[in-house]
Coordinates of C-alpha atoms and ligand atoms in Angstrom, one line a residue:
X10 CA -40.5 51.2 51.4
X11 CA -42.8 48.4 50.0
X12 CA -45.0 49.5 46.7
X13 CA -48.0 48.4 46.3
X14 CA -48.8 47.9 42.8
X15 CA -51.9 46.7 41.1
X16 CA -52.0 45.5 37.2
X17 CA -54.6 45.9 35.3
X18 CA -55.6 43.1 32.4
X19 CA -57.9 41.0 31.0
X20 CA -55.9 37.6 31.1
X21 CA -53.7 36.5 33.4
X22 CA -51.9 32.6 33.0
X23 CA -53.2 30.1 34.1
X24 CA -56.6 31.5 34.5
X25 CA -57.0 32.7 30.8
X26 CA -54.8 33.1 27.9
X27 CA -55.1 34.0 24.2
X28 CA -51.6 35.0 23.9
X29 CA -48.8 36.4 25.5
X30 CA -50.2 39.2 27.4
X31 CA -51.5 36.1 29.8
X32 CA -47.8 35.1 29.8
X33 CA -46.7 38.2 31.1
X34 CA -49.2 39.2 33.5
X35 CA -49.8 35.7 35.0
X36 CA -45.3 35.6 35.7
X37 CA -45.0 39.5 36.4
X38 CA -46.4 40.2 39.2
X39 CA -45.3 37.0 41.2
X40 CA -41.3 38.4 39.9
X41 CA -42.1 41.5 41.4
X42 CA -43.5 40.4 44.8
X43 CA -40.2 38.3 45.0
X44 CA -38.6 41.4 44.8
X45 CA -40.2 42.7 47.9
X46 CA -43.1 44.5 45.9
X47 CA -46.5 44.4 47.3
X48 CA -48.7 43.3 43.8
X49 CA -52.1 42.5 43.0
X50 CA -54.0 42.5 39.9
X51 CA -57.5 43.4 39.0
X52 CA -59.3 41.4 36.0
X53 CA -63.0 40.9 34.3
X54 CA -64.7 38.3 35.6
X55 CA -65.0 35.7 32.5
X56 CA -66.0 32.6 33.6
X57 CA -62.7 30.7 33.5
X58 CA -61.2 33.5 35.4
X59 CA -64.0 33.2 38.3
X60 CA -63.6 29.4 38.2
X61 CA -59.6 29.2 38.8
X62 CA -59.5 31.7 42.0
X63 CA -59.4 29.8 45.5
X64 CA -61.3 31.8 48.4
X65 CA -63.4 34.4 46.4
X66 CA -65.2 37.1 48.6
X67 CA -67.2 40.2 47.8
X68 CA -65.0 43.0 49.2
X69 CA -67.5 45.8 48.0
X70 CA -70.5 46.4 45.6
X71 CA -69.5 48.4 42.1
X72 CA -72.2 51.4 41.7
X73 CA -74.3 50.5 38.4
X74 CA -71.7 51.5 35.5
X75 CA -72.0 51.2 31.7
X76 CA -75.1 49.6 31.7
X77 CA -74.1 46.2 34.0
X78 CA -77.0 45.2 36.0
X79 CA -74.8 43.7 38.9
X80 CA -71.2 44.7 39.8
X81 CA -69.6 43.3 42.4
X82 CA -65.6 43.3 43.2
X83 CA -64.4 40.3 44.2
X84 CA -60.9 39.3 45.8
X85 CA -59.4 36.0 45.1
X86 CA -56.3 34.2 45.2
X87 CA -54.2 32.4 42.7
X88 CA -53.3 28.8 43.6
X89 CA -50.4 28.7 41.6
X90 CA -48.7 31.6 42.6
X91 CA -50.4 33.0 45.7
X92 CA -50.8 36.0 43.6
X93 CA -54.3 38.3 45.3
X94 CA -56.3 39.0 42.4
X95 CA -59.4 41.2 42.0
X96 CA -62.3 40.2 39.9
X97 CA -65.2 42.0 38.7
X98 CA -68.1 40.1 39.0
X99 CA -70.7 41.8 36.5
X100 CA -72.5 39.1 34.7
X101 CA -74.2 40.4 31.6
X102 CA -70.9 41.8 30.7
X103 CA -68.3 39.0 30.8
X104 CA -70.0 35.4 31.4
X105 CA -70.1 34.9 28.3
X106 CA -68.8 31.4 26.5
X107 CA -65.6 31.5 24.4
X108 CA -63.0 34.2 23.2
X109 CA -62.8 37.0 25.7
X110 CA -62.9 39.7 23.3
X111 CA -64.8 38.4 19.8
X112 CA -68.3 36.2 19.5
X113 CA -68.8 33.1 18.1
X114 CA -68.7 34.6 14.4
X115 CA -65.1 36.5 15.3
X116 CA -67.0 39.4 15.5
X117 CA -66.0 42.1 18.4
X118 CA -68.8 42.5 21.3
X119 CA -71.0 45.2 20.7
X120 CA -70.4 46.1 24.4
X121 CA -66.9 46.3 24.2
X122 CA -65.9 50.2 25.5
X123 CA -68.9 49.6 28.7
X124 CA -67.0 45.9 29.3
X125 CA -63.7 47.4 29.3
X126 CA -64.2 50.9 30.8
X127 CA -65.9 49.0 33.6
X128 CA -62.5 47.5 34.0
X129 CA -60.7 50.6 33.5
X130 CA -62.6 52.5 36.4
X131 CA -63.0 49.6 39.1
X132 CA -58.9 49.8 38.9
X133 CA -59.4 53.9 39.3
X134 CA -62.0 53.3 42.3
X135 CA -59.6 50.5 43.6
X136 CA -56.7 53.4 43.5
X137 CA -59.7 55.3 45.3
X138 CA -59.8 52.9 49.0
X139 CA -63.3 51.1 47.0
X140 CA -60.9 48.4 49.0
X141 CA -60.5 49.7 52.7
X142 CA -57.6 47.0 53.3
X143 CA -55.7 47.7 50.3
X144 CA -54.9 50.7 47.6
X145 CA -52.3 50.9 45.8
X146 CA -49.9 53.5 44.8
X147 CA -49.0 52.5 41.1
X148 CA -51.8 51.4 38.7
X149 CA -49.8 49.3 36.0
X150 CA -52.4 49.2 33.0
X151 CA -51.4 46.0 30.1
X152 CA -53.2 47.1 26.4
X153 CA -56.0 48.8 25.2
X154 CA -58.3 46.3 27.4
X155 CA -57.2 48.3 30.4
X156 CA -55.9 52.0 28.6
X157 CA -58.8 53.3 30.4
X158 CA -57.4 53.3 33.7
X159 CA -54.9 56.1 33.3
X160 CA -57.6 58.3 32.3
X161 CA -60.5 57.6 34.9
X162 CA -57.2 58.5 37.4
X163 CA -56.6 61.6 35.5
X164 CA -60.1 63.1 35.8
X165 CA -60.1 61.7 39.7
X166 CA -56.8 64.1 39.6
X167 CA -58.7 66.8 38.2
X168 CA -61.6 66.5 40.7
X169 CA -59.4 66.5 43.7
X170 CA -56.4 68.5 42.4
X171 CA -54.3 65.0 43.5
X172 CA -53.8 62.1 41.4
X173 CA -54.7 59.2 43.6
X174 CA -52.2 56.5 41.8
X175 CA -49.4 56.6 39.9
X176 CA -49.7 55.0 36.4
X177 CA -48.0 52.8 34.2
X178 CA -49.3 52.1 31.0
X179 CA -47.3 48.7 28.9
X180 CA -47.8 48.7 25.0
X181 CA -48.1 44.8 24.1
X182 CA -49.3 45.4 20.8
X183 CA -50.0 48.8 19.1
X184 CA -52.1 47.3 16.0
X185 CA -55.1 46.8 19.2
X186 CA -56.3 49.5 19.7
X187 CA -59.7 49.1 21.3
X188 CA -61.5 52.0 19.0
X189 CA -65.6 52.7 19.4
X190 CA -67.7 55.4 17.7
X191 CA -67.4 58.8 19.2
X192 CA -71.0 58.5 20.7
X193 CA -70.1 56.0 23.1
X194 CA -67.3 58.7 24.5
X195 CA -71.1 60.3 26.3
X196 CA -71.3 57.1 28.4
X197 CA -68.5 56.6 30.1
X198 CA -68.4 59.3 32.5
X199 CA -65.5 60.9 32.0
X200 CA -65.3 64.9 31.7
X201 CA -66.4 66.1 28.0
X202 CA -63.1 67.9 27.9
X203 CA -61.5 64.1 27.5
X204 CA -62.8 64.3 24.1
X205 CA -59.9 66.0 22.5
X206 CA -56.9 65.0 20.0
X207 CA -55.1 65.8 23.8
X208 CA -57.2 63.1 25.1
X209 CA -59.3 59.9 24.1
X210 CA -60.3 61.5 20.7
X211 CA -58.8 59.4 18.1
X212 CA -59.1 60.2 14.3
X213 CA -62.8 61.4 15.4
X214 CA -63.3 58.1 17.1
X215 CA -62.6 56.8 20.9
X216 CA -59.3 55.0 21.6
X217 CA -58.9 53.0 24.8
X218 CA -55.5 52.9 23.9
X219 CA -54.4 56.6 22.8
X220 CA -56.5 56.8 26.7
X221 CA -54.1 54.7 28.1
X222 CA -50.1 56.5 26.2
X223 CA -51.9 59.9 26.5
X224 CA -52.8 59.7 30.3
X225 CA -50.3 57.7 32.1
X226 CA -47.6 59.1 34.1
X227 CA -44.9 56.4 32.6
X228 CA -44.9 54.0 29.1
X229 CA -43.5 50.9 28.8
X230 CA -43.5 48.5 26.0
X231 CA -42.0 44.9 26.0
X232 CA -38.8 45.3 23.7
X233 CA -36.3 47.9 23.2
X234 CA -36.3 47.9 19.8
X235 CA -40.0 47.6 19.3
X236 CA -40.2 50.9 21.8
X237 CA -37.7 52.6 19.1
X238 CA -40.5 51.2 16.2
X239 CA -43.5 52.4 17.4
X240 CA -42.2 56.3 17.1
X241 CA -42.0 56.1 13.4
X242 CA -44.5 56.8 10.6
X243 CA -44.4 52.8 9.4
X244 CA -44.9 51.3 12.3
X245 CA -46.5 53.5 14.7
X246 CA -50.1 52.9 13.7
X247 CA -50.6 56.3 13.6
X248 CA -49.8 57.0 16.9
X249 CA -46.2 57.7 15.9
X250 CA -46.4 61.4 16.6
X251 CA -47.6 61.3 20.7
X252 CA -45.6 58.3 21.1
X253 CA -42.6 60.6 19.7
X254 CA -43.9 63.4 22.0
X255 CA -44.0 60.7 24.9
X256 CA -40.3 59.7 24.0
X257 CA -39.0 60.8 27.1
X258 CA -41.4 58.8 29.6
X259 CA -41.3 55.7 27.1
X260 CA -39.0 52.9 27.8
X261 CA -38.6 49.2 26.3
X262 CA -38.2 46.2 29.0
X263 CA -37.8 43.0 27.3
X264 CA -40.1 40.3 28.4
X265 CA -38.8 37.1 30.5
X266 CA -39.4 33.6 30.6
X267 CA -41.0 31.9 33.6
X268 CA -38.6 28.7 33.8
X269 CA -41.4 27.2 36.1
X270 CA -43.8 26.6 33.3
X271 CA -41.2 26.6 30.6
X272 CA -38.4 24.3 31.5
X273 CA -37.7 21.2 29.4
X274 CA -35.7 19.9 32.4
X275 CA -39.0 19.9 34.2
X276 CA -41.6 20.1 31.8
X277 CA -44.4 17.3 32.6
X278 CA -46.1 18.6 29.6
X279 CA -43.2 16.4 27.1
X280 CA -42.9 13.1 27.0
X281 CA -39.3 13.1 27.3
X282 CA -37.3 15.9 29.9
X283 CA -33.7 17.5 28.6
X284 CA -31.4 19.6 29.6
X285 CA -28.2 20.7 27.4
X286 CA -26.5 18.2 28.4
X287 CA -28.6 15.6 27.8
X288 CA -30.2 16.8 24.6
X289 CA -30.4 13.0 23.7
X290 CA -33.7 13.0 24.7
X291 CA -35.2 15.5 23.2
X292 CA -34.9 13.4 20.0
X293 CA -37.7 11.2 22.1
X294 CA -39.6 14.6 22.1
X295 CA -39.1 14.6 18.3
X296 CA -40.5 11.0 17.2
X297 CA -43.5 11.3 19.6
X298 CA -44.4 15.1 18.1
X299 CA -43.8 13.2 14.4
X300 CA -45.9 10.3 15.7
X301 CA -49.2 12.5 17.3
X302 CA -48.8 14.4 13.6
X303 CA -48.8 11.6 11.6
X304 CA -45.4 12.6 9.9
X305 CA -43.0 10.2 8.4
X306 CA -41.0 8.9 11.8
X307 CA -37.6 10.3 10.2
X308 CA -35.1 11.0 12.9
X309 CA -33.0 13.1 10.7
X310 CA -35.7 15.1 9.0
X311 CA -35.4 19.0 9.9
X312 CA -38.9 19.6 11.9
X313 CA -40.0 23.3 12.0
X314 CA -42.6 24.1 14.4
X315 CA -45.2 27.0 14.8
X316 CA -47.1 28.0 17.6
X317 CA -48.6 30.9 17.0
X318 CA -52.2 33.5 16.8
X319 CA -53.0 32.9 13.4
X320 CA -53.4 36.6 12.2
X321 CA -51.7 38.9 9.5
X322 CA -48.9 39.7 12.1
X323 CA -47.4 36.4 12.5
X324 CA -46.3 36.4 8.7
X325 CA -47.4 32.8 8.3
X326 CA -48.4 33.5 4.3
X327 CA -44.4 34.2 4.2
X328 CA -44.0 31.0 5.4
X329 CA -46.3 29.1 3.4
X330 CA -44.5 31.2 0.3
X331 CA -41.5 29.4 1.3
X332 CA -42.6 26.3 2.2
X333 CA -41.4 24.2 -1.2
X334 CA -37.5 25.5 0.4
X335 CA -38.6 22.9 3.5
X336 CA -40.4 20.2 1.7
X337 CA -38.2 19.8 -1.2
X338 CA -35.3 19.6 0.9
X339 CA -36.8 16.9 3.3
X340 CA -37.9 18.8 6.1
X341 CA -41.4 19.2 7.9
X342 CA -43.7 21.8 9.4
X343 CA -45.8 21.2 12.3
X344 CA -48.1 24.1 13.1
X345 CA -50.6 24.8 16.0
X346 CA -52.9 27.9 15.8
X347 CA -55.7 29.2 15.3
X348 CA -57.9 32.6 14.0
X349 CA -57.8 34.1 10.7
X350 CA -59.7 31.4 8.5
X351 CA -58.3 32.4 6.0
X352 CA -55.0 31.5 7.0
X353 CA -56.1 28.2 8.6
X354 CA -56.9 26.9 5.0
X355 CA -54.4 27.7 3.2
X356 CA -52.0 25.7 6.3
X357 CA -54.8 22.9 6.0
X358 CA -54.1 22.6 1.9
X359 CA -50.7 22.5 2.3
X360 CA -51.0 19.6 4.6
X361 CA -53.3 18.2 2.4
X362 CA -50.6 18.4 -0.1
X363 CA -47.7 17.3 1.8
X364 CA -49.1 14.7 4.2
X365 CA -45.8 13.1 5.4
X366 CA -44.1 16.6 5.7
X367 CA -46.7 19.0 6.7
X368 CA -49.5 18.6 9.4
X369 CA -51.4 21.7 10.9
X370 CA -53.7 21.8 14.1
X371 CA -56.3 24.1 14.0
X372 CA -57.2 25.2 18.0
X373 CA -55.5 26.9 21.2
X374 CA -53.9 23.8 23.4
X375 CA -51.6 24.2 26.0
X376 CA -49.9 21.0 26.1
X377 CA -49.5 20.6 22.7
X378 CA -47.5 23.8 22.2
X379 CA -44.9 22.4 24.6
X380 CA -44.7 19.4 23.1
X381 CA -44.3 21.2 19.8
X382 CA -41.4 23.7 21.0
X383 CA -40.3 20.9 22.7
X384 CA -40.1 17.9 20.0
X385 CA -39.2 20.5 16.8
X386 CA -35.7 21.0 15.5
X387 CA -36.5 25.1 13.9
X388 CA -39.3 27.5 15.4
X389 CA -40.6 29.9 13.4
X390 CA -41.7 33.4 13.9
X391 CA -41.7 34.8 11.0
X392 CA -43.8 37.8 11.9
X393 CA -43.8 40.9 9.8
X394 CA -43.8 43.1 13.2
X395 CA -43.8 41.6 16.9
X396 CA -43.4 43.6 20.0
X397 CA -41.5 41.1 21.9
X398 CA -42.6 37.4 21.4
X399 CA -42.7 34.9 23.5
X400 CA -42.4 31.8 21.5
X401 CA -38.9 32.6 20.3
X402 CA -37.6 32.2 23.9
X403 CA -39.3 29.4 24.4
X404 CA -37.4 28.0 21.5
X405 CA -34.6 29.0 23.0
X406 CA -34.8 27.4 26.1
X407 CA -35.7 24.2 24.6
X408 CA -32.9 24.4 22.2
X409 CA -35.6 24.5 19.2
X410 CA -33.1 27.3 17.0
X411 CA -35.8 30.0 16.6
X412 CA -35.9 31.7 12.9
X413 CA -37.2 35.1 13.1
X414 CA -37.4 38.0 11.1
X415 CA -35.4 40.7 12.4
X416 CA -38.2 43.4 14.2
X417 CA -39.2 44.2 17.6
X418 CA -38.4 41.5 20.4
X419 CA -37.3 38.7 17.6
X420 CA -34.3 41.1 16.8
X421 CA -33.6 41.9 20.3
X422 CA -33.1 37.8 21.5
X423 CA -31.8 36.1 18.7
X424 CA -28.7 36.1 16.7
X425 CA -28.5 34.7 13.4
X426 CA -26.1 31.8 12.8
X427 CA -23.5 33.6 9.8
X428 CA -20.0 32.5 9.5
X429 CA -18.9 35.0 11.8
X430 CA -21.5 34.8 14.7
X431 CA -20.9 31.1 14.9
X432 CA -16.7 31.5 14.7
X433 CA -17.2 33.8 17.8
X434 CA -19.7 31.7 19.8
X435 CA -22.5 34.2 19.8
X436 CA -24.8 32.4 17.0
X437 CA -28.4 31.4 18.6
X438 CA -30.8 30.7 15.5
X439 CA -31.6 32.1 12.2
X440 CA -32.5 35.8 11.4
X441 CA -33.9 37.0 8.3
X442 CA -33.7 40.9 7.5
X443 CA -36.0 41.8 5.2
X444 CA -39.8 40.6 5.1
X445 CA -40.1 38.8 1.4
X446 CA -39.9 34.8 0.4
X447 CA -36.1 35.1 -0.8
X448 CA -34.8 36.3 2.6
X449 CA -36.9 33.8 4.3
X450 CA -35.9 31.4 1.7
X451 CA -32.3 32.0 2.8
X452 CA -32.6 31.5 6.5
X453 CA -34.4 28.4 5.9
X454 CA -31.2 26.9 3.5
X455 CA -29.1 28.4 6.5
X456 CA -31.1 26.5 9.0
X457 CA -30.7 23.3 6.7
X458 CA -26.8 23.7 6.6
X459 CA -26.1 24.0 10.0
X460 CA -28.3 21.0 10.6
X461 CA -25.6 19.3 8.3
X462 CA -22.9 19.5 10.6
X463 CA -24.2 17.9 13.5
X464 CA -21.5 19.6 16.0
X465 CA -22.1 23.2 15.6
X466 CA -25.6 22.4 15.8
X467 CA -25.5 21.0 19.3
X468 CA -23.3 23.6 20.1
X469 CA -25.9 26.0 18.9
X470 CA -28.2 24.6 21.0
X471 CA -26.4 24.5 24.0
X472 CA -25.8 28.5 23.6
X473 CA -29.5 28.4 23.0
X474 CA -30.1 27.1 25.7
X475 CA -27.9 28.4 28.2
X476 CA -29.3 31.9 27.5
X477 CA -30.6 33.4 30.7
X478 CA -34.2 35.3 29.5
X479 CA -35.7 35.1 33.3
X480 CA -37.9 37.8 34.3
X481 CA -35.6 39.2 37.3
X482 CA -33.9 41.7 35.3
X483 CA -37.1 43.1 33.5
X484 CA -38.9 42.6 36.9
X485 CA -36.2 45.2 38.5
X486 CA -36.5 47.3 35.5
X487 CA -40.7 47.7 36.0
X488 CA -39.6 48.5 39.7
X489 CA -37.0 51.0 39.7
X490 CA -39.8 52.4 37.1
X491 CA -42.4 52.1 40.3
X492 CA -40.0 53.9 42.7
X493 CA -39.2 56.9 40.5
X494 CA -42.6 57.6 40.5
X495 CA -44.0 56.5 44.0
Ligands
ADP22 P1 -48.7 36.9 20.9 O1 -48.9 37.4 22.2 O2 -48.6 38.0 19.9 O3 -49.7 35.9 20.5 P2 -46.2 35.7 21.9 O4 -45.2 35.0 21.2 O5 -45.8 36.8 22.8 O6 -47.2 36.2 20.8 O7 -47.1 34.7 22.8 C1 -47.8 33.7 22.3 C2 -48.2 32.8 23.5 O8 -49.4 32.1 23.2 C3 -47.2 31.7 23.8 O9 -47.3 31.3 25.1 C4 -47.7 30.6 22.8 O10 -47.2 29.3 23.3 C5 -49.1 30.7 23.0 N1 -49.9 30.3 21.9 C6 -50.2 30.9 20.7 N2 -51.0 30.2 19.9 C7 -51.3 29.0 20.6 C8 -52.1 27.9 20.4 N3 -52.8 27.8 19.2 N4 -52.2 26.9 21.3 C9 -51.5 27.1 22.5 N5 -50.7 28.1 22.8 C10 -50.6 29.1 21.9
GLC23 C1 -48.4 40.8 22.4 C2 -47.3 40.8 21.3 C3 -46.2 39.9 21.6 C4 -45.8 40.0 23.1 C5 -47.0 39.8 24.0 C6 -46.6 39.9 25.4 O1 -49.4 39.9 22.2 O2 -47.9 40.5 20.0 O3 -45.1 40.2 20.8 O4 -44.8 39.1 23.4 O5 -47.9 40.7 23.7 O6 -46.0 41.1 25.7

């Protein structure tokens, strides 16, 4: 039997992307369709989204919700993948310039909980036939962005005494948790009973996201270990307790890698193309990223990149803690990113400080981030929690060692280069246990001394590299998920 699944997000690669939820959704749902699934996926329609479908048509007008003045669902497709994607045309919500989710000041929309329930209960009403030549029979819901869907199907349940979708909620980051005053909860429809600790009440406030673990049928999140994380007090963002309760419906599926896009044998975004057996050329990689950076042209130099969000998770004042280890040492940082501004100045002085060693890029760039991963020696994620990461496999697949501290994802891909890991083949980059400057500082002189004995470094890299992090096996995971409940 073919299911027909439809995911629910607000970016998607290549359309838009502020992270790795785009990664995900955009290389998802074409893994699943090769799997025989029948997948479509429903986003906002933000201008960059409408501009990169082929073959847009109105498939049925959206009755006037939250306040939009015009909603119209639109069906698309992707170029890229073929993929059939809905859009929600509603202008005054989402064509609007920039970052999805903040203004220009970084501020959140006001309109957030009507732009996002809007999304939440097109996917409810697409579950519903609003779409005579298509329904599908599992709603698969990515972050608080799209938590509302399991809950505009559960009051459709309650209504008709049948739900009229399954639904699959993924956790891609707990700390976002799309929360609005309690006196928005009156606009959006949804039976008062909703408003309830059993519910989308949340600490007296409305959570798109408790919506989303409290009313689907199945949780996923996108590592094992960060699925064991989020059920304790420390990291569970106080959500610990029903994610504990949940335990039994909650299950961690590692992200994958699309090797399409992410392939330094095929990569037109790098100047030069490698593969572990002709890791030769990624040294071009190297002196072209030291070149575009302005960094002494040192072949030998250890280069640590970072390609990262620029926020509180990602650890990056770690880092820049332990950044006399690299420099004093003779090694460089490259960073790309972007966000917290705090966090972009104090990169930018320590560039200004180091300027043959240290050279930071403020802005989002595609390109640049594979010729970064691509051209650097170290990646590092240092984050103090991270659901699964992307950028570490990356890393890996480009045979950039990744140096991670050991949560979530980053614990569940890499494996530190000790004495023993490397005597039995198994070492993959450089993990640090516990979050402080010392432990950092030590993965770093680890890093260092490997790079000092050039052979087990290749070898290292090779390993790296040959690590298979494709999305089959998670894709088959998400669809024996889909059958148990279809
Ligand atoms: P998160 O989703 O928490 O940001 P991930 O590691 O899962 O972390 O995914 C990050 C994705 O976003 C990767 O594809 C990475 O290359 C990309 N990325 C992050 N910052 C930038 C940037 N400034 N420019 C280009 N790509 C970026
Ligand atoms: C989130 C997480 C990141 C994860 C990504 C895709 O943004 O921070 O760890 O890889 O989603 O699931």
């Amino acid at each position: 039997m073919t299911i027909r699944a439809l995911h629910v997000a607000s970016e998607l690669y290549p359309l838009l992307k502020t992270g790795g939820l785009a990664d995900v959704t955009g290389a998802l749902p074409p893994a699943l369709v090769e799997l025989g699934a029948d997948v479509r996926a429903l986003l906002p329609g933000f201008p960059a989204v409408l501009a990169g479908l082929a073959d847009l048509r109105p498939v049925a007008p959206l009755a006037r919700r939250f306040g939009a003045r015009e909603a119209t669902l639109e069906l698309g497709t992707l170029p890229a993948t073929g993929l059939a994607v809905y859009v929600i045309r509603a202008d005054d919500f989402y064509n609007r310039p920039g970052n999805p989710y903040l203004d220009s000041e970084h501020v959140p929309y006001g309109d957030n909980a009507q732009r996002f329930a809007l999304l939440g209960w097109a996917a409810a009403q697409l579950a519903q036939h609003l779409d005579s030549a298509w329904a599908p029979q599992i709603v698969h819901a990515h972050d608080w962005h799209a938590g509302m869907a399991p809950a505009y199907l559960a009051a459709a349940a309650q209504e008709r005494g049948r739900a009229p979708a399954r639904s699959v909620f993924t956790v891609h980051n707990l700390a976002y948790q799309g929360i609005f005053p309690a006196h928005q909860f009156g606009q959006l429809g949804l039976p008062p009973a909703f408003f309830d600790m059993h519910g989308v009440e949340f600490y007296g406030q409305l959570s798109f996201l408790k919506a989303g673990l409290y009313y689907a049928d199945r949780l996923t999140t996108v590592s094992p270990t960060y699925a064991r994380e989020i059920q304790t007090l420390a990291q569970g963002c106080g959500l610990d307790a029903l994610l504990r309760g949940r335990a039994r419906d909650l299950t961690g599926i590692l992200n994958g890698v699309d090797y399409s896009v992410w392939n330094p044998s095929t990569d037109t975004l790098i100047p030069a193309r490698y593969t572990p057996t002709r890791l030769a050329r990624k040294s071009a990689c190297k002196a072209a990223l030291q070149s575009r950076f302005g960094l002494a042209e040192k072949s030998d130099a250890l280069l640590f990149g970072v390609v990262s969000r620029l926020t509180e998770q990602k650890g990056l004042d770690l880092l820049l803690a332990a950044l006399p280890e690299i420099v004093t040492r003779g090694g460089q940082l490259v960073v790309l990113g972007t966000g917290d501004p705090a966090l972009e100045q104090g990169l930018m002085r320590a560039a200004h400080a180091h300027p043959e060693a240290v050279a930071v890029e403020r802005g989002f760039d595609e390109a640049l981030a594979h010729q970064i991963v691509a051209g650097s020696d170290v990646m590092a994620v240092p984050s103090r929690f991270e659901p699964c990461g992307l950028t570490q496999l990356y890393a890996l697949a480009y045979g950039a060692l990744p140096l991670v501290h050991c949560v979530g994802g980053l614990a569940d891909t890499v494996t530190d280069a000790s004495l023993e890991n490397l005597a039995d083949d198994l070492a993959t980059g450089f993990v640090f246990e516990r979050f402080e400057p010392r432990a950092l500082t030590a993965a770093i002189r680890r890093a260092f001394a490997l790079y000092g004995r050039h052979r087990e470094w290749r070898a290292t890299q090779q390993r790296a590299m040959r690590q298979d992090f494709g999305w089959g096996a998670s894709a088959q995971q998400y669809l024996a998920l889909y059958r148990e409940l279809a």
